XYZ file of C-alpha atoms in Angstrom:
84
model
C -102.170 -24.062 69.546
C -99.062 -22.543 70.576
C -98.146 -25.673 73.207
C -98.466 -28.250 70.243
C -95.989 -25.875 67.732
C -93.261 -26.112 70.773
C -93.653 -29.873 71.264
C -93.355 -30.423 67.206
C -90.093 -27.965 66.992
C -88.987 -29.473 70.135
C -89.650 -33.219 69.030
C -87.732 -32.246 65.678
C -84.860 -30.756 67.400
C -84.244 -33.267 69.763
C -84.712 -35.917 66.450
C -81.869 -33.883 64.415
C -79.487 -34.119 67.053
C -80.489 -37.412 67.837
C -79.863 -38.267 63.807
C -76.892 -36.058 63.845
C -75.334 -38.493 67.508
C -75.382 -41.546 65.594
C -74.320 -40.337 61.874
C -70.736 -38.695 64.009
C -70.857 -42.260 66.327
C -70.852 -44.767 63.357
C -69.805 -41.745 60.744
C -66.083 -42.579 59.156
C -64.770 -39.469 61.680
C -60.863 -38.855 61.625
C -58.905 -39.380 65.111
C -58.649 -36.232 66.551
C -54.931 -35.961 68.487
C -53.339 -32.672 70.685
C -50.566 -31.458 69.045
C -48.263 -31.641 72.507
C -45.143 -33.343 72.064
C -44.482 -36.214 74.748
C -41.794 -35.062 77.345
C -40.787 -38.206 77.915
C -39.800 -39.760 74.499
C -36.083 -39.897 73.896
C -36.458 -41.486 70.286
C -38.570 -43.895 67.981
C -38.530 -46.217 65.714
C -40.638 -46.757 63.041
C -40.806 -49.717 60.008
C -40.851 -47.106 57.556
C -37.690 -46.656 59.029
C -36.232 -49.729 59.478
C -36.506 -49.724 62.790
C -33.878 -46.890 63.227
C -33.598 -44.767 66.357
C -35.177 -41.683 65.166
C -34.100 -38.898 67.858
C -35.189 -34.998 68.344
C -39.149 -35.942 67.981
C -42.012 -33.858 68.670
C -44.684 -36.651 69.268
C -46.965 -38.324 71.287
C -48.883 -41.537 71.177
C -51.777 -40.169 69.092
C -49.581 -38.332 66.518
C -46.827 -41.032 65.879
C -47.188 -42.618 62.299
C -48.425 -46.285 62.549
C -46.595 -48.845 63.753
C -43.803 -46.368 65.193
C -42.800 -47.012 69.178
C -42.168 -44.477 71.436
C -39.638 -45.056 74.149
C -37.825 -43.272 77.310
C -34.057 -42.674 77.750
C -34.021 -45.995 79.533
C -35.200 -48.025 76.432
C -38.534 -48.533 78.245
C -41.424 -48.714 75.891
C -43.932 -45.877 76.063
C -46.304 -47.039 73.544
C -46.970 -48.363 69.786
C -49.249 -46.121 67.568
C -52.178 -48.575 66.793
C -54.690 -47.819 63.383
C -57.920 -46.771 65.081
């Protein structure tokens, strides 16, 4: 009697987090980004902006707004902050 009460908890535990896998996989769930700011960036721009030369930023590729570019000293392009 006691066997077939640890298969039913165990087949509704593994069932919940089963249930609870797919609701976070296909769930509306909010990017999660590291507050680190990139050592490399120099400036950005941003449309919001008009595509001014922001300097002195504390971001990375995660937390930039949408849309902004990151780049080096050297002009080189780091990255563009994509919706997700």
């Amino acid at each position: 009697m006691a066997f077939y009460k640890v298969g039913i908890l165990s087949l509704l535990l593994l069932s919940g987090i089963f249930l609870l896998g797919i609701e976070v996989e296909y769930g509306n769930a909010q990017k999660m980004c590291l507050q680190v700011c990139h050592n490399e960036v120099a400036y950005m721009t941003c449309p919001s902006s008009g595509d001014e030369k922001i300097t002195e930023v504390c971001v990375n590729c995660c937390t930039a707004d949408e849309g902004c570019k990151l780049f080096r000293a050297d002009g080189s392009l780091i990255c563009t902050e994509t919706p997700e």
